Amino acid sequence: MDGREGLRIAVRSVRAHKLRSALTVVGIVIGIASVITFATFGASVQAEIIGDIGDSNAGNIYVFGTPSDDEGFDRVLQPVFTEADLAAISEIDGVTAVLPRGSIQVSSIRAGNQTLARSQVTATTPESITTGSIVAGRSFTSGEREVVVNERLATGFSKNLTAGSTLTLRYPDGEERPVTVTGVVNGTRGELPVSNFARQPRLFAPVDPFYEAVVESPSAGVRQRAYPQVTVVTDPRQTAETRKAIEDYLADDADARQLSASDTELVARSGSDFIDEISDVIERITRFVTGIGVISLVVGAIGIANVMLVSVTERTREIGIMKAVGARNRDIMSIFVIEAALLGTLGSLLGVPLGLLVGRGAAAYADVTFALAPDWIALAVGVGVVVGIVAGLYPAWRAARIDPIDALRHE
Amino acid sequence: MSETAATATAASDDAEPTVVVEAVSKHYTVGSRVTALDGVSLTLPTGSYTAIMGPSGSGKSSLLNLIGGLDTPSSGHVAVDGKPVSTASEDERAAIRGTDIGFVFQTFNLMPRLTAVENVALPLVFDGWSRTERLDRATDRLEAVGLANRTDHVPSELSGGQRQRVAIARALAPDPALILADEPTGNVDTDTGATVLDIFDELHAAGNTILLVTHERHVAERADQIVHITDGEIGSIEATGEA
Ligand SMILES: Nc1ncnc2c1ncn2[C@@H]1O[C@H](COP(=O)(O)OP(=O)(O)OP(=O)(O)O)[C@@H](O)[C@H]1O
Ligand SMILES: [Mg+2]
């Protein structure tokens, strides 16, 4: 029998029972949709993070303190890495730059009569602003009241900021001070991979004169600046060894060790650690959701099998007619398998866009760029078809075995 | 007596007969053993028109089903157009039903969701014809039974007589060696029945071999010969005036 005729018969049968068919495929739709949702969402998050880390940041090591128990997770990072620590780390073999990063508390930024609240102001050194990342103007100069802004902040006001624009920073104590914008950047060296750089308005200022967090350095015995996070740029060929050396330093001699609470762990993470960690979380979620998806698919398969059995009974007479006019058992079998496969395909064709839609919503909610996972989509559709076929096999086999005379007598 | 008559009919035709039934019995076991057919032998020459008559439960449908390859005999042998129906495999019997035999049923037995032309084309689907070829053939057969203007109607949109004509067109679709009709006028009114019988007359005139089961004497008389069955046995074979 030609497969297209089987398909035509299947389409008629599905169309004749629209509601029943729709309800039957719900399980498949949910299963496929949940898998697609998390496949695309996971892919989006991963793409975002890997994009942030990029090749240029491959040799970066991010140094910061983290509570060793999960409960203190929301604790703010403390400024514990002193200038003395920075100097010591820069002496380590393989270190090419040490970039401190501290945040400056600013309640708002004003340009002309327009005010922008909730902007992140980062204090760092001029080394963090590389020529390649400057879109317009130049970097700030240490010791001057100069800042650079990212493109998001530059375009955040009715009049775009350019080199030479003046901004007014308002501090939490109410004081307001003017700064000069010297340049616009599309990234900085030493950016944390999870910083979501392009999406948030960002302002970078030189440590001197903006950054004011000071502590007494236990090793130097004097008060000096201290930072909550440091990015160490290393020679990519020996990042692993350099990292080990940094970890050793942090464990023993560092001021940061003495300044931190005992339950704070001082870590040196590489960019790939971040990728691994996030991938791991995503993978766990994906596995969980895939589990839900598989359960839905099994339920969906049972639903299809059940409806196909009903369909076989209802169409006993039709089966008899087809056999009387020359249908072989395998023709009957394929007609019903095709119908079940059609239900499975319908389920996945509805499930994929639904999953994409929800995945897109989740990506928007998590503020990451939506990325498709084409392999998963193809796989999901394939799975839908296969589930349909598997679910249809037994009912189809029952149909094929029906005796034509009994079938023709069937009311 | 009956044996002699059947053999005599066969002898009058030199060509191989279209249907040969040899000592066929059919038993059913439902609690006790029921004998539906008991040693039936019958030969239908090519181009003959035969009616089977007999009381209800005498085995008429059973005989038709065995000849048509829908069922297999408990013992004995059936051949249609030289092909051994009774010993063929299930798939072979399906192929014989599809290409060598055209069934017409009392209850029409059309596929409810297929249009008239698709119903007529159905046997050709299983015989591997292309869609255009089989729809051409089906349209042609529908024209032959006077339904050229109803090709795209589904059965529920047709009258009883029209449905039966679609069923006849379907039986004719593969150019079968034999047309089997089980009470084809049983479910239609007298006028429509007459139309159906006229079509059978035309088919007979065109050289088709027809075997028809009926309760009604006037229907049976349109055939060349009437085979009388009682209790699963052939009682007599009666030649009608027309033969
Ligand atoms: N599948 C079956 N199982 C058991 N007995 C059967 C079966 N099919 C037919 N019979 C029996 O075989 C006998 C002949 O049945 P058949 O249908 O051939 O009769 P018929 O001559 O066609 O009758 P009618 O004129 O009522 O259609 C009957 O006694 C019937 O009960
Ligand atoms: Mg009968």
XYZ file of C-alpha atoms and ligand atoms in Angstrom:
686
model
C 0.000 0.000 0.000
C 1.264 3.455 -0.682
C 2.137 5.359 2.486
C 0.473 8.564 1.356
C -2.897 6.801 1.183
C -2.294 5.516 4.714
C -1.554 9.068 5.773
C -4.672 10.336 4.030
C -6.803 7.770 5.846
C -5.108 8.699 9.140
C -5.685 12.423 8.603
C -9.386 11.810 7.904
C -9.706 9.743 11.026
C -7.941 12.319 13.200
C -10.054 15.107 11.681
C -13.209 13.138 12.315
C -12.352 13.142 16.043
C -10.748 16.534 16.558
C -11.440 16.919 20.256
C -10.508 13.361 21.080
C -7.283 13.658 19.109
C -6.461 16.963 20.782
C -6.949 15.545 24.258
C -4.937 12.497 23.328
C -1.874 14.485 22.363
C -1.854 16.697 25.469
C 0.571 14.379 27.254
C 2.968 14.472 24.327
C 2.610 18.250 24.044
C 3.503 18.746 27.707
C 6.388 16.307 27.554
C 7.912 17.814 24.447
C 7.239 21.382 25.576
C 8.932 20.938 28.942
C 12.017 19.405 27.393
C 12.193 22.121 24.723
C 11.666 24.864 27.287
C 14.636 23.877 29.336
C 16.786 22.865 26.407
C 16.437 26.351 24.899
C 16.582 28.141 28.222
C 19.680 26.186 29.208
C 21.249 26.817 25.833
C 20.470 30.530 26.178
C 22.066 30.807 29.601
C 25.070 28.822 28.504
C 25.545 30.841 25.325
C 25.330 34.041 27.321
C 27.932 33.001 29.847
C 30.317 31.459 27.376
C 29.942 34.590 25.256
C 30.805 36.751 28.253
C 33.874 34.765 29.099
C 35.052 34.635 25.535
C 38.544 33.933 24.332
C 40.098 37.178 25.498
C 39.242 36.320 29.089
C 40.463 32.756 28.892
C 43.473 33.394 31.110
C 41.535 35.314 33.768
C 41.408 34.120 37.323
C 38.742 35.621 39.514
C 39.637 35.926 43.170
C 36.985 36.529 45.780
C 35.717 35.308 49.087
C 32.711 33.043 49.416
C 30.987 31.653 52.502
C 31.859 27.970 52.792
C 28.334 27.084 53.907
C 25.392 27.756 51.662
C 23.489 29.752 54.249
C 25.732 32.785 54.018
C 25.309 32.910 50.283
C 23.615 36.274 50.300
C 26.315 37.846 52.418
C 27.896 40.819 50.662
C 31.453 40.447 49.485
C 33.772 42.093 51.984
C 36.695 44.284 50.959
C 39.536 42.055 52.161
C 42.097 42.051 49.371
C 44.528 44.766 50.305
C 47.001 46.682 48.168
C 49.672 44.512 49.810
C 47.827 41.369 48.577
C 47.660 42.833 45.106
C 51.367 43.546 45.117
C 52.142 40.034 46.357
C 49.968 38.396 43.748
C 51.514 40.436 40.962
C 54.905 38.940 41.946
C 53.623 35.395 41.294
C 55.092 33.745 38.217
C 52.772 33.897 35.189
C 50.703 36.849 36.424
C 50.558 39.599 33.815
C 48.118 41.977 35.516
C 46.190 42.314 38.766
C 42.959 44.210 38.391
C 41.183 45.211 41.590
C 37.469 45.761 41.446
C 35.454 47.532 44.046
C 32.035 48.990 43.945
C 31.254 52.611 44.693
C 27.967 53.319 46.407
C 26.082 55.843 44.284
C 22.373 56.487 44.648
C 21.892 58.055 41.233
C 23.608 59.442 38.176
C 22.452 62.672 36.616
C 23.098 64.071 33.149
C 21.616 67.549 32.598
C 18.205 67.294 34.254
C 17.812 63.527 33.729
C 18.492 61.101 36.542
C 19.285 57.406 36.299
C 18.925 55.326 39.420
C 20.336 51.897 40.066
C 23.536 52.018 38.057
C 26.530 49.979 38.996
C 29.667 52.035 39.568
C 32.897 50.064 39.600
C 36.231 51.296 40.810
C 39.222 49.789 39.061
C 42.574 50.674 37.545
C 43.230 52.101 34.064
C 44.702 48.720 33.083
C 41.155 47.316 33.090
C 40.228 49.498 30.144
C 41.966 48.067 27.108
C 42.281 49.953 23.840
C 40.325 47.234 22.049
C 37.265 47.760 24.198
C 37.105 51.544 23.767
C 34.326 52.486 21.391
C 34.846 56.241 21.650
C 37.188 58.580 23.521
C 39.921 57.293 25.849
C 40.327 55.604 29.214
C 40.180 57.525 32.501
C 43.334 58.792 34.164
C 44.259 57.751 37.671
C 43.919 60.611 40.123
C 41.419 62.533 38.000
C 37.643 62.761 38.411
C 37.195 60.936 35.131
C 35.001 57.949 34.269
C 34.208 55.691 31.323
C 30.707 54.308 30.680
C 29.397 51.311 28.826
C 27.190 51.705 25.755
C 24.052 50.951 27.707
C 24.671 53.880 30.038
C 25.885 56.123 27.201
C 22.542 55.665 25.434
C 20.520 55.714 28.641
C 19.833 59.435 28.529
C 17.862 61.451 26.007
C 21.165 62.885 24.786
C 23.827 60.207 24.244
C 26.932 60.528 26.388
C 30.212 61.107 24.566
C 33.793 61.844 25.564
C 33.647 65.201 27.276
C 30.113 64.883 28.697
C 29.645 65.773 32.317
C 27.740 63.587 34.796
C 26.792 64.275 38.366
C 27.127 61.399 40.870
C 24.869 61.556 43.883
C 26.176 59.684 46.922
C 23.999 58.025 49.559
C 24.807 60.815 52.039
C 23.262 63.344 49.639
C 26.482 64.831 48.381
C 26.684 65.433 44.627
C 29.903 65.631 42.643
C 30.575 66.154 38.932
C 32.676 63.751 36.850
C 33.864 63.913 33.245
C 33.188 61.093 30.834
C 36.345 60.326 28.878
C 35.203 57.351 26.876
C 32.631 54.708 26.025
C 33.568 51.004 26.290
C 31.978 47.736 25.195
C 33.631 45.680 27.924
C 36.412 45.706 30.475
C 39.199 43.383 31.271
C 38.521 41.323 34.345
C 34.774 41.479 34.105
C 33.134 38.629 36.030
C 31.549 36.171 33.552
C 28.167 36.511 35.185
C 28.111 40.306 35.074
C 25.701 40.612 32.181
C 27.799 43.484 30.876
C 25.858 44.806 27.904
C 22.472 44.868 29.590
C 23.084 47.022 32.590
C 24.195 50.649 32.675
C 27.744 50.570 33.963
C 30.204 53.234 34.981
C 33.904 52.716 35.666
C 36.028 55.076 37.689
C 39.679 55.048 38.785
C 40.321 53.711 42.258
C 42.091 56.966 42.967
C 40.240 59.204 43.867
C 36.860 57.374 43.864
C 37.369 54.248 45.967
C 37.383 54.762 49.685
C 37.200 51.378 51.399
C 40.325 51.136 53.530
C 41.467 48.621 56.129
C 44.624 48.150 58.124
C 46.873 45.676 56.291
C 48.157 43.081 58.771
C 51.291 42.499 56.733
C 52.143 46.110 55.910
C 50.846 47.511 59.184
C 49.326 50.550 57.481
C 45.836 51.517 56.399
C 45.344 50.959 52.703
C 42.609 50.302 50.131
C 41.025 46.879 50.079
C 38.802 45.267 47.460
C 36.114 42.575 47.539
C 37.227 41.084 44.237
C 40.374 40.893 42.163
C 40.816 39.649 38.650
C 44.238 38.236 37.915
C 45.239 38.142 34.266
C 47.644 35.288 33.628
C 49.690 33.923 30.818
C 47.159 31.487 29.302
C 49.869 28.873 28.762
C 50.398 28.452 32.498
C 47.083 29.489 33.983
C 46.757 26.240 35.930
C 50.127 26.570 37.707
C 49.604 30.255 38.348
C 46.248 29.559 39.838
C 47.731 26.978 42.172
C 50.289 29.512 43.322
C 47.588 32.107 43.937
C 45.552 29.601 45.923
C 48.592 28.772 48.039
C 49.158 32.439 48.708
C 45.513 32.991 49.642
C 45.558 30.051 52.026
C 48.563 31.197 54.042
C 50.101 34.645 53.819
C 47.309 36.788 52.429
C 45.968 39.775 54.340
C 42.613 38.700 52.977
C 42.887 35.465 54.958
C 43.321 37.290 58.203
C 40.712 39.893 57.387
C 38.058 37.351 56.410
C 35.797 35.450 58.713
C 37.060 31.920 59.311
C 34.110 30.390 57.486
C 34.886 32.396 54.365
C 36.667 30.509 51.666
C 38.976 32.515 49.423
C 38.721 31.149 45.909
C 40.557 31.594 42.628
C 38.255 30.621 39.812
C 39.058 30.431 36.139
C 36.556 31.340 33.432
C 36.060 27.673 32.620
C 35.172 27.020 36.272
C 32.257 29.371 35.867
C 31.216 27.620 32.683
C 31.532 24.244 34.375
C 29.623 25.330 37.455
C 26.760 26.874 35.533
C 26.706 24.031 33.033
C 26.470 21.677 35.940
C 23.455 23.483 37.396
C 21.815 23.666 33.992
C 22.505 20.024 33.396
C 20.895 19.065 36.676
C 17.808 21.133 35.916
C 17.724 19.737 32.392
C 17.905 16.199 33.692
C 15.086 16.878 36.137
C 12.899 18.458 33.500
C 13.759 15.757 31.013
C 12.551 13.305 33.639
C 9.242 15.147 33.823
C 9.197 15.191 30.032
C 9.776 11.452 29.854
C 6.974 10.810 32.340
C 4.638 13.011 30.288
C 5.690 11.158 27.175
C 4.957 7.798 28.777
C 1.557 9.084 29.894
C 1.085 10.478 26.398
C 2.007 7.151 24.853
C -0.499 5.341 27.056
C -3.112 7.898 26.038
C -2.407 7.325 22.371
C -2.442 3.550 22.794
C -5.760 3.756 24.619
C -7.392 5.944 21.997
C -6.011 3.763 19.221
C -7.526 0.673 20.856
C -10.875 2.461 20.988
C -10.409 3.505 17.398
C -9.674 -0.072 16.332
C -12.874 -1.280 17.983
C -14.912 1.510 16.440
C -13.500 0.821 13.030
C -13.723 -2.953 13.118
C -16.158 -2.898 10.253
C -13.899 -0.632 8.200
C -11.058 -3.053 8.829
C -13.296 -5.862 7.529
C -14.128 -3.828 4.429
C -10.484 -3.102 3.711
C -9.579 -6.757 4.150
C -12.442 -7.817 1.872
C -11.097 -5.592 -0.892
C -7.551 -6.864 -0.636
C -5.840 -5.261 2.377
C -3.170 -7.529 3.830
C -2.510 -7.636 7.563
C 0.507 -5.397 7.180
C -1.582 -2.816 5.287
C -4.028 -2.611 8.190
C -1.117 -2.505 10.602
C 0.523 0.376 8.792
C -2.716 2.357 8.588
C -3.042 2.332 12.364
C 0.655 2.858 13.026
C 0.589 5.847 10.685
C -2.383 7.242 12.560
C -0.598 6.846 15.900
C 2.571 8.370 14.470
C 0.461 11.259 13.197
C -0.884 11.845 16.709
C 2.653 11.757 18.089
C 3.834 14.172 15.403
C 0.932 16.521 16.094
C 1.842 16.425 19.769
C 5.430 17.361 19.134
C 4.540 19.964 16.522
C 2.352 21.658 19.127
C 4.827 21.005 21.920
C 7.863 22.512 20.192
C 6.429 26.027 19.658
C 4.896 25.949 23.116
C 8.242 24.966 24.596
C 10.020 27.651 22.582
C 7.520 30.224 23.747
C 7.928 29.321 27.409
C 11.705 29.021 26.986
C 11.748 32.471 25.466
C 9.697 33.829 28.339
C 12.099 32.235 30.804
C 15.086 33.687 28.934
C 13.492 37.126 28.985
C 12.737 36.748 32.687
C 16.318 35.711 33.421
C 17.540 38.551 31.202
C 19.582 36.388 28.846
C 19.588 36.425 25.057
C 17.295 33.731 23.673
C 19.234 31.023 21.845
C 17.696 28.140 19.914
C 18.748 24.555 20.498
C 18.085 23.101 17.022
C 19.367 19.616 17.898
C 16.872 19.362 20.715
C 14.019 20.515 18.533
C 14.814 17.919 15.893
C 15.212 15.317 18.619
C 11.909 16.294 20.243
C 9.987 15.954 16.990
C 11.693 12.610 16.385
C 10.797 11.456 19.882
C 7.148 12.482 19.349
C 6.947 10.417 16.179
C 8.642 7.434 17.781
C 6.405 7.604 20.870
C 3.366 7.622 18.562
C 4.633 4.625 16.611
C 5.483 2.636 19.716
C 2.106 3.453 21.267
C 0.346 2.442 18.048
C 2.071 -0.893 17.544
C -0.067 -3.013 19.821
C -3.441 -1.532 18.744
C -2.347 -1.839 15.114
C -1.377 -5.457 15.636
C -4.787 -6.094 17.172
C -6.401 -4.430 14.167
C -4.394 -6.502 11.724
C -5.476 -9.745 13.355
C -9.193 -9.054 13.123
C -11.033 -11.704 11.157
C -12.673 -10.110 8.090
C -15.930 -12.044 8.365
C -16.385 -11.184 12.043
C -15.484 -7.602 11.232
C -18.040 -7.347 8.429
C -20.705 -8.691 10.726
C -19.744 -6.147 13.404
C -22.366 -3.468 14.023
C -28.049 -35.953 -9.121
C -26.656 -32.544 -8.197
C -23.101 -33.716 -8.865
C -24.023 -34.746 -12.382
C -25.655 -31.417 -13.103
C -22.620 -29.480 -11.949
C -20.248 -31.622 -13.964
C -22.476 -31.328 -16.991
C -22.245 -27.526 -16.809
C -18.476 -27.701 -16.589
C -18.230 -30.140 -19.484
C -20.177 -27.810 -21.733
C -17.291 -25.308 -21.527
C -13.863 -26.170 -22.850
C -12.059 -23.310 -21.108
C -10.986 -23.653 -17.477
C -13.951 -22.749 -15.256
C -13.677 -19.587 -13.156
C -14.783 -21.290 -9.934
C -14.141 -24.854 -8.887
C -15.472 -25.987 -5.503
C -14.600 -29.589 -4.593
C -16.148 -31.431 -1.638
C -16.014 -28.399 0.615
C -17.182 -28.648 4.214
C -17.229 -25.967 6.850
C -17.723 -26.601 10.545
C -17.976 -24.098 13.352
C -17.500 -25.032 16.959
C -19.498 -22.802 19.248
C -20.170 -25.034 22.217
C -21.474 -27.756 19.953
C -20.297 -28.391 16.432
C -22.262 -26.633 13.662
C -21.949 -27.823 10.111
C -22.493 -24.841 7.812
C -21.454 -26.656 4.617
C -21.316 -30.390 4.053
C -19.396 -31.711 1.053
C -20.353 -29.078 -1.487
C -19.020 -29.323 -5.038
C -19.777 -26.685 -7.651
C -18.265 -25.461 -10.888
C -18.952 -22.061 -12.435
C -17.862 -21.670 -16.054
C -16.367 -18.374 -17.133
C -19.089 -15.945 -18.109
C -21.822 -17.769 -16.207
C -24.435 -16.088 -14.016
C -25.457 -18.229 -11.058
C -27.898 -17.587 -8.228
C -27.840 -19.433 -4.914
C -31.118 -19.865 -3.084
C -31.956 -21.516 0.183
C -33.520 -21.004 3.572
C -31.900 -18.838 6.214
C -28.956 -20.567 7.820
C -28.550 -23.041 4.998
C -24.933 -21.987 4.334
C -25.244 -19.559 1.399
C -23.076 -16.834 2.898
C -20.611 -19.395 4.177
C -20.150 -20.775 0.663
C -19.719 -17.289 -0.779
C -17.122 -16.398 1.867
C -15.129 -19.552 1.112
C -15.171 -18.908 -2.628
C -14.236 -15.284 -2.008
C -11.274 -16.206 0.156
C -12.625 -14.431 3.240
C -12.625 -17.778 5.016
C -11.003 -21.192 4.595
C -12.871 -24.508 4.411
C -12.581 -27.177 7.093
C -12.019 -29.639 4.259
C -12.211 -29.646 0.477
C -10.748 -27.379 -2.133
C -11.669 -24.056 -3.764
C -10.052 -22.503 -6.842
C -10.900 -19.190 -8.473
C -9.504 -18.387 -11.902
C -7.068 -21.282 -11.463
C -5.764 -20.012 -8.125
C -6.066 -22.335 -5.114
C -7.962 -20.062 -2.705
C -8.407 -22.632 0.063
C -4.708 -23.461 0.389
C -3.337 -19.976 -0.195
C -1.575 -18.086 2.589
C -3.345 -15.204 4.314
C -1.502 -12.616 2.214
C -2.154 -14.524 -0.982
C -5.856 -14.694 -0.167
C -5.850 -10.950 0.461
C -4.300 -10.424 -2.962
C -6.885 -12.737 -4.574
C -9.714 -10.825 -2.851
C -8.271 -7.576 -4.092
C -7.620 -8.458 -7.709
C -9.641 -11.512 -8.748
C -12.848 -11.072 -6.798
C -15.360 -8.276 -6.484
C -17.649 -8.393 -3.444
C -21.067 -6.777 -3.273
C -22.695 -6.958 0.175
C -26.241 -6.606 1.357
C -25.185 -3.773 3.686
C -23.009 -2.020 1.064
C -19.974 -1.894 3.348
C -18.532 1.378 2.152
C -15.851 3.280 4.043
C -17.772 6.103 5.747
C -15.087 8.773 5.497
C -14.010 8.086 1.929
C -15.748 9.687 -1.034
C -17.524 7.545 -3.634
C -14.562 7.648 -5.977
C -12.110 6.838 -3.174
C -14.272 3.927 -2.059
C -14.285 2.553 -5.582
C -10.517 3.022 -5.796
C -9.862 1.274 -2.462
C -9.076 -2.222 -3.860
C -6.524 -0.623 -6.177
C -4.790 1.062 -3.217
C -3.885 -2.334 -1.824
C -2.898 -3.540 -5.284
C -0.305 -0.763 -5.494
C -1.832 1.465 -8.159
C -0.804 5.128 -8.279
C -3.377 7.645 -7.095
C -4.063 9.132 -10.526
C -4.383 5.712 -12.140
C -6.742 4.403 -9.538
C -8.914 7.526 -9.442
C -9.158 7.421 -13.255
C -10.268 3.816 -13.106
C -12.688 4.515 -10.258
C -14.269 7.474 -12.044
C -14.698 5.274 -15.069
C -16.454 2.553 -13.043
C -18.713 5.102 -11.343
C -19.749 6.357 -14.768
C -20.550 2.776 -15.741
C -23.050 2.513 -12.868
C -24.506 5.966 -13.600
C -22.927 7.884 -10.715
C -20.572 10.182 -12.608
C -22.091 13.167 -10.787
C -21.626 11.737 -7.285
C -17.906 10.978 -7.254
C -17.041 13.307 -4.374
C -19.939 12.432 -2.085
C -19.312 10.427 1.054
C -21.666 7.451 1.625
C -23.822 9.323 4.149
C -24.672 11.785 1.380
C -25.950 9.021 -0.923
C -29.221 7.097 -1.085
C -29.287 3.358 -0.409
C -29.480 2.531 -4.104
C -26.645 4.911 -4.902
C -24.536 3.327 -2.178
C -25.141 -0.100 -3.625
C -24.120 1.142 -7.058
C -20.917 2.562 -5.556
C -20.319 -0.851 -4.006
C -20.830 -2.518 -7.395
C -18.447 -0.018 -9.004
C -15.902 -0.896 -6.315
C -16.344 -4.606 -7.020
C -15.642 -3.892 -10.684
C -12.619 -1.661 -10.089
C -9.904 -4.325 -10.363
C -11.537 -6.098 -13.361
C -12.165 -9.206 -11.262
C -12.564 -12.699 -12.641
C -15.602 -13.203 -10.420
C -18.296 -11.018 -8.900
C -19.768 -12.284 -5.611
C -22.968 -10.667 -4.381
C -24.604 -11.576 -1.072
C -28.242 -10.424 -1.244
C -27.372 -7.212 -3.110
C -31.035 -6.227 -3.316
C -31.817 -7.142 0.277
C -31.464 -3.609 1.616
C -32.916 -1.515 -1.208
C -36.451 -0.862 -2.412
C -37.966 -2.714 -5.373
C -37.214 -0.052 -8.000
C -33.614 0.338 -6.881
C -33.330 -3.442 -6.710
C -34.433 -3.595 -10.317
C -31.729 -1.076 -11.278
C -29.108 -3.127 -9.449
C -30.262 -6.286 -11.241
C -30.144 -4.465 -14.574
C -26.542 -3.627 -13.875
C -25.820 -7.295 -13.151
C -27.498 -8.219 -16.436
C -25.252 -5.783 -18.272
C -22.199 -7.163 -16.508
C -23.236 -10.668 -17.452
C -23.767 -9.596 -21.020
C -20.283 -8.114 -21.010
C -18.864 -11.550 -20.109
C -18.440 -11.293 -16.343
C -18.820 -14.335 -14.123
C -21.368 -13.662 -11.388
C -22.417 -15.588 -8.299
C -25.331 -14.081 -6.417
C -27.126 -15.121 -3.226
C -30.788 -14.246 -2.877
C -33.979 -15.150 -1.091
C -36.173 -13.918 -3.857
C -37.226 -16.134 -6.704
C -37.646 -13.288 -9.213
C -34.101 -12.168 -8.517
C -32.706 -15.667 -8.917
C -34.510 -16.063 -12.228
C -32.373 -13.382 -13.814
C -29.427 -15.842 -13.605
C -28.571 -18.717 -15.970
C -28.844 -21.276 -13.229
C -30.112 -21.497 -9.672
C -28.259 -23.563 -7.081
C -30.552 -24.650 -4.245
C -28.889 -25.181 -0.886
C -30.467 -26.804 2.151
C -28.678 -27.570 5.430
C -25.250 -26.996 3.901
C -25.800 -29.307 0.953
C -26.625 -28.613 -2.684
C -30.111 -29.940 -3.270
C -30.433 -29.272 -6.998
C -29.159 -27.043 -9.762
C -31.946 -25.598 -11.847
C -31.406 -24.076 -15.286
C -33.619 -21.033 -15.824
C -35.435 -20.250 -19.048
C -33.000 -17.534 -19.994
C -29.974 -19.785 -20.123
N -18.832 -17.609 12.681
C -19.762 -18.544 12.900
N -19.732 -19.249 14.031
C -20.615 -20.225 14.272
N -21.588 -20.552 13.425
C -21.676 -19.890 12.267
C -20.768 -18.844 11.937
N -21.078 -18.364 10.711
C -22.148 -19.060 10.317
N -22.504 -19.990 11.229
C -23.592 -20.940 11.133
O -23.495 -21.567 9.885
C -24.757 -21.734 9.320
C -24.820 -21.099 7.929
O -24.710 -19.720 8.045
P -24.769 -18.743 6.786
O -24.478 -17.372 7.256
O -23.907 -19.291 5.725
O -26.296 -18.868 6.384
P -27.072 -18.142 5.207
O -27.547 -19.219 4.326
O -26.255 -17.082 4.617
O -28.286 -17.515 5.988
P -29.083 -16.137 5.712
O -29.955 -16.365 4.573
O -29.812 -15.923 6.972
O -28.020 -15.108 5.461
C -25.784 -21.154 10.278
O -26.346 -22.162 11.038
C -24.930 -20.262 11.157
O -25.450 -20.222 12.452
Mg -26.318 -14.980 4.512
